[in-house]
Amino acid sequence: MPEPPAPFDRPRSPEPAESFEKPRSPEPPVSRQAPPLPEPGPSGPEPRSPAQRFDPTPQASPDAVLIRRTMAEVGPVADKVTSYFYALLFVRHPDLRPLFPAAMDTQRDRLLKALLTAAEHIDNTPVLVDYLQNLGRGHRKYGTRPEHYPAVGECLIGSLSRFASAIWDAETEAAWVRAYTTISQVMIDAAAADELRAPAWWYAEVVAHDLRTPDIAVITVRPDQPYPFLAGQYTSLETPWWPRIWRHYSFASAPRSDGLLSFHVKAVPAGWVSNALVHRARPGDIIRLGPPAGSMTVDHTTDSGLLCLGGGTGIAPIKALVEDVAEHGERRPVEVFYGARTDHDLYDIDTMLRLQQSHPWLAVRPVVDQRAHLHLPDAVREYGPWNEYDAYLSGPPGMIRSGVDALRAAGIPSDRIRHDSVEELVAAGD
């Protein structure tokens, strides 16, 4: 494996583009390293598939109609749109190229997802603003500054106008300029406000590395300063071996009095970060953590039961939720279905069974596909009823999709089913 650049390097800042309207800069400005482009986090709204056509409704604003029409037009060639955008950005602003990951595949996908999400919710201000604020706060770890946004906007419109040339006109371009100016300003303001409350990232030292199976490790780290988060949330993580490549991992415990954080990591084929964490990381290594995010948290204002489905390393945030209920002294019923393909994959079953022995309100049910010949959602249907429960799902994208369908069929309303964004989970373990 070739050696990457020195860890946590601080490249010089690019000059802002003058050909696109520059958003106003709040005080204080965000500093440090330049950014990759918009990346929807697991807690954000799920974007539609690029191939899915947008059908503007009579209630849609004129700008929304034009923006959605653009996205429908470029959907069939979405990969070319994003590739051309980055080529345009790096040719016009070459100083930006060293600031991005060496492999751009995931980065291209994230840009498209961000555009689709913005187009989908362009008229839903509360949803869009919440999504963009999370995006702006999350991009502080890249060192995003207000002056970076004009260059992005200029090249974004250049790429869209090229591949949507059949429908592109002055009105469409004006709609995109207005939308992008608003989008960038929301992100800039959110980042500036967050800078007053928290650092852009935390350094953390690996203090324990427990290899549970040949490809799964439980990693415990000590942040360099207090790290506030809630059980059920996740963070983005960067290793020193692959600078500027961040991956999302859920916290595997509720907040601890000693301040330590734990993650369950499964090495996946060709996964840069996951393989580095499982096979290369050792106590004493220093990683970086982004801010906590995610809304898969327990509502302690209700006494509803918790129905938790955890598949594979998705058991990590489920374990954190159980600990959270216990620490609040509640006696609400908690049903955990722990799914795995084989007995070998139940790497944390002993921990979950010990929790069950300690808490009479907790039931843990292992579901092994190869032994029971049924999948996790099918097993859940055999129990219940679940209509009085709040549901939490964590695991592979396929499990979450089928699990949501099964829970809805069992009578649980959609607003009481919580999980991380399926789209982001596809690349989360890389």
Short mmCIF file of C-alpha atoms in Angstrom, two decimals:
data_model
loop_
_atom_site.label_atom_id
_atom_site.label_comp_id
_atom_site.label_asym_id
_atom_site.label_seq_id
_atom_site.Cartn_x
_atom_site.Cartn_y
_atom_site.Cartn_z
CA MET A 1 0.00 0.00 0.00
CA PRO A 2 1.55 3.33 -0.99
CA GLU A 3 2.13 5.90 1.69
CA PRO A 4 -0.34 8.78 1.57
CA PRO A 5 0.58 12.41 2.30
CA ALA A 6 1.60 13.40 5.80
CA PRO A 7 -1.36 13.16 8.20
CA PHE A 8 -3.47 16.20 8.95
CA ASP A 9 -1.56 18.47 6.58
CA ARG A 10 -2.69 22.09 6.30
CA PRO A 11 -2.68 23.19 2.62
CA ARG A 12 -2.78 26.79 1.54
CA SER A 13 -6.11 28.46 0.87
CA PRO A 14 -7.41 29.08 -2.64
CA GLU A 15 -8.39 32.46 -3.99
CA PRO A 16 -12.14 33.06 -4.16
CA ALA A 17 -13.82 33.09 -7.55
CA GLU A 18 -15.02 36.50 -8.69
CA SER A 19 -17.40 35.31 -11.44
CA PHE A 20 -20.17 34.15 -9.09
CA GLU A 21 -22.05 36.14 -6.51
CA LYS A 22 -20.18 36.00 -3.23
CA PRO A 23 -22.24 35.31 -0.10
CA ARG A 24 -21.75 37.67 2.77
CA SER A 25 -19.17 36.54 5.30
CA PRO A 26 -20.19 36.27 8.94
CA GLU A 27 -17.84 36.85 11.80
CA PRO A 28 -15.78 35.03 12.83
CA PRO A 29 -14.75 33.35 9.55
CA VAL A 30 -14.17 29.62 9.45
CA SER A 31 -10.52 28.73 9.13
CA ARG A 32 -8.12 25.86 8.33
CA GLN A 33 -8.37 23.28 5.59
CA ALA A 34 -10.43 23.62 2.37
CA PRO A 35 -13.48 21.45 1.81
CA PRO A 36 -14.88 18.65 -0.14
CA LEU A 37 -18.33 19.56 -1.40
CA PRO A 38 -21.76 19.10 0.17
CA GLU A 39 -22.14 15.71 1.79
CA PRO A 40 -25.52 14.74 3.22
CA GLY A 41 -25.11 13.15 6.63
CA PRO A 42 -27.02 10.16 7.89
CA SER A 43 -29.52 12.34 9.70
CA GLY A 44 -30.46 14.38 6.64
CA PRO A 45 -33.48 13.82 4.42
CA GLU A 46 -33.08 10.96 1.97
CA PRO A 47 -32.58 12.11 -1.64
CA ARG A 48 -34.42 10.46 -4.47
CA SER A 49 -32.70 8.25 -6.99
CA PRO A 50 -31.03 10.19 -9.84
CA ALA A 51 -33.16 8.33 -12.34
CA GLN A 52 -36.44 9.30 -10.68
CA ARG A 53 -38.21 12.10 -12.52
CA PHE A 54 -39.41 15.12 -10.57
CA ASP A 55 -43.04 15.94 -11.27
CA PRO A 56 -43.64 19.57 -10.30
CA THR A 57 -46.98 20.11 -8.58
CA PRO A 58 -49.17 23.21 -8.89
CA GLN A 59 -48.00 24.26 -5.43
CA ALA A 60 -44.34 24.33 -6.46
CA SER A 61 -42.68 27.74 -6.70
CA PRO A 62 -41.36 28.87 -10.11
CA ASP A 63 -37.76 28.33 -9.00
CA ALA A 64 -38.58 24.86 -7.70
CA VAL A 65 -40.14 23.91 -11.03
CA LEU A 66 -37.02 25.01 -12.92
CA ILE A 67 -34.58 23.37 -10.51
CA ARG A 68 -36.45 20.07 -10.47
CA ARG A 69 -36.74 20.14 -14.25
CA THR A 70 -32.96 20.54 -14.43
CA MET A 71 -32.37 17.59 -12.12
CA ALA A 72 -34.79 15.44 -14.12
CA GLU A 73 -32.94 16.36 -17.30
CA VAL A 74 -29.46 15.53 -15.97
CA GLY A 75 -30.55 12.45 -14.00
CA PRO A 76 -29.71 9.91 -16.75
CA VAL A 77 -26.17 11.32 -17.05
CA ALA A 78 -25.66 12.20 -13.38
CA ASP A 79 -22.22 10.59 -13.22
CA LYS A 80 -21.03 12.71 -16.15
CA VAL A 81 -22.44 15.86 -14.55
CA THR A 82 -20.55 15.37 -11.30
CA SER A 83 -17.32 14.27 -13.01
CA TYR A 84 -17.40 17.30 -15.27
CA PHE A 85 -18.12 19.57 -12.32
CA TYR A 86 -15.00 18.43 -10.48
CA ALA A 87 -12.90 18.61 -13.64
CA LEU A 88 -14.11 22.17 -14.17
CA LEU A 89 -13.42 23.08 -10.55
CA PHE A 90 -9.89 21.67 -10.59
CA VAL A 91 -9.00 23.25 -13.95
CA ARG A 92 -10.26 26.69 -13.00
CA HIS A 93 -9.07 26.46 -9.40
CA PRO A 94 -6.09 24.04 -9.42
CA ASP A 95 -5.14 24.90 -5.85
CA LEU A 96 -8.26 23.07 -4.73
CA ARG A 97 -7.31 19.63 -6.08
CA PRO A 98 -4.81 18.64 -3.35
CA LEU A 99 -7.46 19.39 -0.73
CA PHE A 100 -9.77 16.58 -1.86
CA PRO A 101 -9.53 12.82 -1.26
CA ALA A 102 -7.31 10.84 -3.59
CA ALA A 103 -10.33 8.72 -4.64
CA MET A 104 -13.22 10.87 -5.80
CA ASP A 105 -15.94 8.24 -6.42
CA THR A 106 -17.70 8.68 -3.08
CA GLN A 107 -17.24 12.44 -3.26
CA ARG A 108 -19.02 12.58 -6.63
CA ASP A 109 -21.92 10.58 -5.25
CA ARG A 110 -22.25 12.89 -2.26
CA LEU A 111 -22.43 16.00 -4.41
CA LEU A 112 -25.26 14.49 -6.45
CA LYS A 113 -27.14 13.44 -3.32
CA ALA A 114 -26.85 16.94 -1.92
CA LEU A 115 -28.22 18.44 -5.14
CA LEU A 116 -31.09 15.96 -5.23
CA THR A 117 -31.95 16.68 -1.61
CA ALA A 118 -31.95 20.43 -2.19
CA ALA A 119 -34.13 20.04 -5.29
CA GLU A 120 -36.52 17.73 -3.48
CA HIS A 121 -37.04 20.09 -0.54
CA ILE A 122 -36.54 23.47 -2.21
CA ASP A 123 -40.03 24.63 -1.15
CA ASN A 124 -39.95 22.97 2.29
CA THR A 125 -38.00 25.60 4.18
CA PRO A 126 -37.85 23.92 7.64
CA VAL A 127 -36.60 20.60 6.22
CA LEU A 128 -34.14 22.23 3.82
CA VAL A 129 -32.73 24.64 6.39
CA ASP A 130 -32.25 21.86 8.95
CA TYR A 131 -30.47 19.73 6.36
CA LEU A 132 -28.24 22.58 5.20
CA GLN A 133 -27.38 23.66 8.74
CA ASN A 134 -26.19 20.13 9.52
CA LEU A 135 -24.21 20.20 6.29
CA GLY A 136 -22.60 23.54 7.13
CA ARG A 137 -21.66 22.46 10.64
CA GLY A 138 -20.28 19.16 9.39
CA HIS A 139 -18.09 20.86 6.81
CA ARG A 140 -16.19 22.79 9.43
CA LYS A 141 -13.91 19.77 9.74
CA TYR A 142 -12.81 20.39 6.15
CA GLY A 143 -11.99 24.02 6.93
CA THR A 144 -14.74 25.39 4.69
CA ARG A 145 -14.59 29.18 4.44
CA PRO A 146 -17.17 31.59 2.99
CA GLU A 147 -14.88 32.52 0.09
CA HIS A 148 -14.83 28.90 -1.15
CA TYR A 149 -18.52 28.90 -2.05
CA PRO A 150 -18.42 31.17 -5.15
CA ALA A 151 -15.99 28.86 -6.94
CA VAL A 152 -18.26 25.91 -6.26
CA GLY A 153 -21.34 27.77 -7.48
CA GLU A 154 -19.64 28.96 -10.64
CA CYS A 155 -18.55 25.44 -11.63
CA LEU A 156 -21.80 23.83 -10.56
CA ILE A 157 -23.81 26.06 -12.89
CA GLY A 158 -21.22 25.52 -15.62
CA SER A 159 -21.71 21.74 -15.39
CA LEU A 160 -25.50 21.84 -15.14
CA SER A 161 -25.83 24.21 -18.10
CA ARG A 162 -23.68 21.91 -20.23
CA PHE A 163 -25.64 18.72 -19.56
CA ALA A 164 -29.08 20.35 -19.39
CA SER A 165 -28.51 22.45 -22.50
CA ALA A 166 -31.80 21.35 -24.08
CA ILE A 167 -33.80 23.15 -21.39
CA TRP A 168 -31.27 25.65 -20.03
CA ASP A 169 -32.14 29.32 -20.38
CA ALA A 170 -31.68 32.61 -18.55
CA GLU A 171 -34.60 31.92 -16.19
CA THR A 172 -33.21 28.51 -15.24
CA GLU A 173 -29.77 29.94 -14.55
CA ALA A 174 -31.26 32.73 -12.44
CA ALA A 175 -33.23 30.18 -10.41
CA TRP A 176 -30.07 28.17 -9.71
CA VAL A 177 -28.11 31.31 -8.76
CA ARG A 178 -30.83 32.30 -6.30
CA ALA A 179 -31.08 28.79 -4.87
CA TYR A 180 -27.32 28.31 -4.54
CA THR A 181 -26.84 31.74 -2.93
CA THR A 182 -29.48 30.86 -0.33
CA ILE A 183 -28.07 27.37 0.22
CA SER A 184 -24.52 28.60 0.70
CA GLN A 185 -25.58 31.37 3.06
CA VAL A 186 -27.48 28.97 5.33
CA MET A 187 -24.39 26.73 5.49
CA ILE A 188 -22.06 29.68 6.14
CA ASP A 189 -24.24 31.04 8.95
CA ALA A 190 -24.62 27.62 10.59
CA ALA A 191 -20.85 27.05 10.51
CA ALA A 192 -20.16 30.48 12.02
CA ALA A 193 -22.66 29.91 14.83
CA ASP A 194 -21.26 26.45 15.53
CA GLU A 195 -17.72 27.81 15.71
CA LEU A 196 -18.70 29.72 18.84
CA ARG A 197 -19.76 26.48 20.56
CA ALA A 198 -17.46 23.67 19.46
CA PRO A 199 -14.18 22.93 17.68
CA ALA A 200 -14.18 21.95 14.01
CA TRP A 201 -12.80 18.54 14.97
CA TRP A 202 -11.44 16.60 17.92
CA TYR A 203 -8.18 14.67 18.06
CA ALA A 204 -8.57 11.30 19.75
CA GLU A 205 -6.05 8.69 20.86
CA VAL A 206 -6.75 5.00 20.38
CA VAL A 207 -6.56 3.46 23.86
CA ALA A 208 -7.92 -0.03 23.12
CA HIS A 209 -8.25 -2.21 20.02
CA ASP A 210 -10.23 -5.42 20.51
CA LEU A 211 -10.31 -7.67 17.44
CA ARG A 212 -13.56 -9.60 17.98
CA THR A 213 -13.44 -11.50 14.67
CA PRO A 214 -10.92 -11.49 11.82
CA ASP A 215 -12.76 -8.52 10.28
CA ILE A 216 -14.52 -6.76 13.19
CA ALA A 217 -12.82 -4.61 15.83
CA VAL A 218 -14.13 -2.68 18.81
CA ILE A 219 -12.05 0.49 19.02
CA THR A 220 -11.99 2.77 22.06
CA VAL A 221 -10.57 6.29 21.87
CA ARG A 222 -9.92 9.20 24.25
CA PRO A 223 -10.76 12.65 22.79
CA ASP A 224 -8.37 15.52 23.49
CA GLN A 225 -11.26 17.55 24.98
CA PRO A 226 -14.83 16.85 26.12
CA TYR A 227 -16.95 15.40 23.35
CA PRO A 228 -20.71 15.90 23.93
CA PHE A 229 -23.06 13.48 22.15
CA LEU A 230 -26.24 11.48 22.68
CA ALA A 231 -26.71 7.71 22.62
CA GLY A 232 -27.79 6.65 19.14
CA GLN A 233 -25.82 9.36 17.35
CA TYR A 234 -22.84 8.93 15.03
CA THR A 235 -19.71 10.85 14.07
CA SER A 236 -17.39 11.15 11.08
CA LEU A 237 -13.91 9.73 11.53
CA GLU A 238 -10.61 10.29 9.71
CA THR A 239 -7.47 8.17 10.10
CA PRO A 240 -3.91 9.49 9.72
CA TRP A 241 -3.26 7.00 6.90
CA TRP A 242 -5.93 8.42 4.57
CA PRO A 243 -6.16 12.18 5.06
CA ARG A 244 -9.38 13.92 4.01
CA ILE A 245 -11.29 10.63 3.75
CA TRP A 246 -14.02 10.62 6.40
CA ARG A 247 -16.42 7.80 7.20
CA HIS A 248 -19.40 7.66 9.55
CA TYR A 249 -19.50 5.39 12.61
CA SER A 250 -22.08 5.18 15.39
CA PHE A 251 -21.10 5.45 19.02
CA ALA A 252 -21.22 2.01 20.63
CA SER A 253 -22.10 3.23 24.12
CA ALA A 254 -23.95 5.96 25.91
CA PRO A 255 -21.80 8.88 27.15
CA ARG A 256 -19.36 7.59 29.78
CA SER A 257 -18.07 9.28 32.91
CA ASP A 258 -14.47 8.68 31.79
CA GLY A 259 -15.13 10.42 28.45
CA LEU A 260 -14.04 7.46 26.34
CA LEU A 261 -15.76 6.67 23.04
CA SER A 262 -16.16 3.26 21.39
CA PHE A 263 -16.90 2.21 17.81
CA HIS A 264 -17.59 -1.13 16.15
CA VAL A 265 -15.83 -1.34 12.79
CA LYS A 266 -16.16 -4.06 10.16
CA ALA A 267 -13.45 -4.20 7.49
CA VAL A 268 -15.08 -4.32 4.06
CA PRO A 269 -13.39 -5.25 0.78
CA ALA A 270 -11.43 -2.28 -0.60
CA GLY A 271 -12.58 -0.15 2.34
CA TRP A 272 -9.75 2.27 3.05
CA VAL A 273 -10.86 3.59 6.43
CA SER A 274 -12.46 0.41 7.74
CA ASN A 275 -9.43 -1.74 6.88
CA ALA A 276 -7.07 0.80 8.41
CA LEU A 277 -9.07 0.84 11.64
CA VAL A 278 -9.44 -2.93 11.89
CA HIS A 279 -6.04 -4.11 10.67
CA ARG A 280 -3.66 -1.17 11.15
CA ALA A 281 -4.78 0.97 14.09
CA ARG A 282 -3.17 0.31 17.46
CA PRO A 283 -3.23 1.97 20.89
CA GLY A 284 -1.38 5.26 20.71
CA ASP A 285 -2.52 6.13 17.20
CA ILE A 286 -4.25 9.50 16.75
CA ILE A 287 -7.41 9.88 14.70
CA ARG A 288 -9.75 12.83 14.13
CA LEU A 289 -13.45 13.04 14.93
CA GLY A 290 -16.01 15.36 13.38
CA PRO A 291 -19.01 16.69 15.32
CA PRO A 292 -21.76 14.34 16.53
CA ALA A 293 -24.89 14.10 14.41
CA GLY A 294 -28.03 12.04 14.01
CA SER A 295 -31.50 11.96 15.54
CA MET A 296 -31.83 8.24 16.34
CA THR A 297 -32.04 9.11 20.03
CA VAL A 298 -34.39 8.10 22.86
CA ASP A 299 -37.35 10.34 23.71
CA HIS A 300 -37.28 10.35 27.50
CA THR A 301 -40.51 12.33 27.77
CA THR A 302 -42.56 9.23 26.95
CA ASP A 303 -42.85 5.75 28.45
CA SER A 304 -43.39 3.98 25.13
CA GLY A 305 -41.50 0.76 24.66
CA LEU A 306 -38.45 0.55 22.40
CA LEU A 307 -38.28 -1.94 19.55
CA CYS A 308 -34.67 -2.11 18.35
CA LEU A 309 -33.41 -3.91 15.25
CA GLY A 310 -29.64 -4.17 14.92
CA GLY A 311 -27.94 -6.02 12.08
CA GLY A 312 -24.20 -6.75 12.09
CA THR A 313 -22.22 -3.83 13.50
CA GLY A 314 -25.53 -1.97 13.61
CA ILE A 315 -25.86 -3.43 17.08
CA ALA A 316 -23.43 -0.71 18.28
CA PRO A 317 -25.91 2.21 18.52
CA ILE A 318 -28.63 -0.19 19.75
CA LYS A 319 -26.39 -1.10 22.69
CA ALA A 320 -25.90 2.63 23.34
CA LEU A 321 -29.68 3.16 23.40
CA VAL A 322 -30.13 0.34 25.94
CA GLU A 323 -27.47 1.87 28.18
CA ASP A 324 -29.16 5.26 27.84
CA VAL A 325 -32.52 3.88 29.02
CA ALA A 326 -30.80 2.16 31.94
CA GLU A 327 -28.92 5.27 33.00
CA HIS A 328 -32.18 7.26 33.07
CA GLY A 329 -33.58 4.74 35.53
CA GLU A 330 -36.54 3.92 33.32
CA ARG A 331 -38.42 0.64 33.34
CA ARG A 332 -39.97 0.86 29.89
CA PRO A 333 -39.86 -2.36 27.87
CA VAL A 334 -36.99 -2.65 25.40
CA GLU A 335 -37.02 -5.43 22.79
CA VAL A 336 -33.77 -5.96 20.88
CA PHE A 337 -33.59 -8.14 17.78
CA TYR A 338 -29.93 -8.81 16.99
CA GLY A 339 -29.59 -9.99 13.39
CA ALA A 340 -26.64 -11.79 11.82
CA ARG A 341 -25.95 -14.05 8.85
CA THR A 342 -24.08 -16.63 10.95
CA ASP A 343 -23.33 -17.30 14.62
CA HIS A 344 -19.86 -15.97 13.89
CA ASP A 345 -21.35 -12.54 13.17
CA LEU A 346 -22.94 -12.28 16.64
CA TYR A 347 -19.68 -10.83 17.87
CA ASP A 348 -21.27 -8.74 20.67
CA ILE A 349 -23.94 -11.16 21.85
CA ASP A 350 -22.24 -11.77 25.22
CA THR A 351 -22.38 -8.05 26.01
CA MET A 352 -26.04 -7.85 25.07
CA LEU A 353 -26.94 -10.93 27.14
CA ARG A 354 -25.16 -9.46 30.17
CA LEU A 355 -27.26 -6.33 29.77
CA GLN A 356 -30.37 -8.51 29.62
CA GLN A 357 -29.40 -10.24 32.85
CA SER A 358 -28.96 -6.87 34.56
CA HIS A 359 -32.22 -5.31 33.39
CA PRO A 360 -35.51 -7.24 33.61
CA TRP A 361 -37.22 -4.84 31.21
CA LEU A 362 -34.79 -5.82 28.41
CA ALA A 363 -35.24 -8.77 26.04
CA VAL A 364 -32.50 -9.69 23.55
CA ARG A 365 -33.41 -12.03 20.68
CA PRO A 366 -30.61 -13.22 18.34
CA VAL A 367 -31.79 -13.91 14.79
CA VAL A 368 -29.30 -15.88 12.69
CA ASP A 369 -30.27 -16.15 9.02
CA GLN A 370 -28.49 -19.42 8.30
CA ARG A 371 -29.85 -21.16 11.37
CA ALA A 372 -33.42 -19.86 11.42
CA HIS A 373 -33.84 -19.53 7.64
CA LEU A 374 -35.58 -16.21 8.05
CA HIS A 375 -34.49 -12.60 7.94
CA LEU A 376 -34.61 -10.12 10.78
CA PRO A 377 -37.82 -8.29 9.70
CA ASP A 378 -39.60 -11.64 9.34
CA ALA A 379 -38.65 -12.59 12.87
CA VAL A 380 -40.00 -9.31 14.22
CA ARG A 381 -43.41 -10.07 12.70
CA GLU A 382 -43.70 -13.18 14.88
CA TYR A 383 -43.72 -11.09 18.05
CA GLY A 384 -45.63 -8.00 19.07
CA PRO A 385 -47.94 -6.23 18.88
CA TRP A 386 -45.69 -3.22 18.28
CA ASN A 387 -48.17 -0.39 17.79
CA GLU A 388 -47.27 1.11 21.20
CA TYR A 389 -43.51 1.01 20.56
CA ASP A 390 -40.98 3.45 19.14
CA ALA A 391 -38.77 1.65 16.63
CA TYR A 392 -35.03 2.03 16.02
CA LEU A 393 -33.16 0.37 13.15
CA SER A 394 -29.43 0.17 12.51
CA GLY A 395 -27.61 -2.03 10.06
CA PRO A 396 -27.09 -2.67 6.33
CA PRO A 397 -29.25 -0.63 3.92
CA GLY A 398 -31.24 -3.66 2.76
CA MET A 399 -32.13 -4.61 6.32
CA ILE A 400 -33.31 -1.09 7.08
CA ARG A 401 -35.47 -0.88 3.96
CA SER A 402 -37.17 -4.21 4.63
CA GLY A 403 -37.35 -3.48 8.34
CA VAL A 404 -39.16 -0.18 7.82
CA ASP A 405 -41.70 -1.92 5.58
CA ALA A 406 -42.26 -4.65 8.16
CA LEU A 407 -42.69 -2.18 11.01
CA ARG A 408 -45.17 -0.06 9.08
CA ALA A 409 -47.14 -3.20 8.29
CA ALA A 410 -47.09 -4.04 12.01
CA GLY A 411 -48.83 -0.75 12.79
CA ILE A 412 -45.95 1.51 13.81
CA PRO A 413 -46.40 5.01 12.30
CA SER A 414 -43.56 6.30 10.15
CA ASP A 415 -42.89 9.19 12.55
CA ARG A 416 -42.06 6.64 15.28
CA ILE A 417 -39.51 4.73 13.19
CA ARG A 418 -35.98 6.09 13.48
CA HIS A 419 -32.88 5.14 11.51
CA ASP A 420 -29.89 6.69 9.78
CA SER A 421 -30.21 7.68 6.13
CA VAL A 422 -30.18 4.58 3.95
CA GLU A 423 -28.32 6.41 1.17
CA GLU A 424 -25.41 7.31 3.43
CA LEU A 425 -25.14 3.81 4.87
CA VAL A 426 -24.07 2.47 1.48
CA ALA A 427 -20.65 4.09 1.86
CA ALA A 428 -20.50 4.40 5.64
CA GLY A 429 -18.28 1.40 6.24
CA ASP A 430 -15.67 2.10 3.57
#
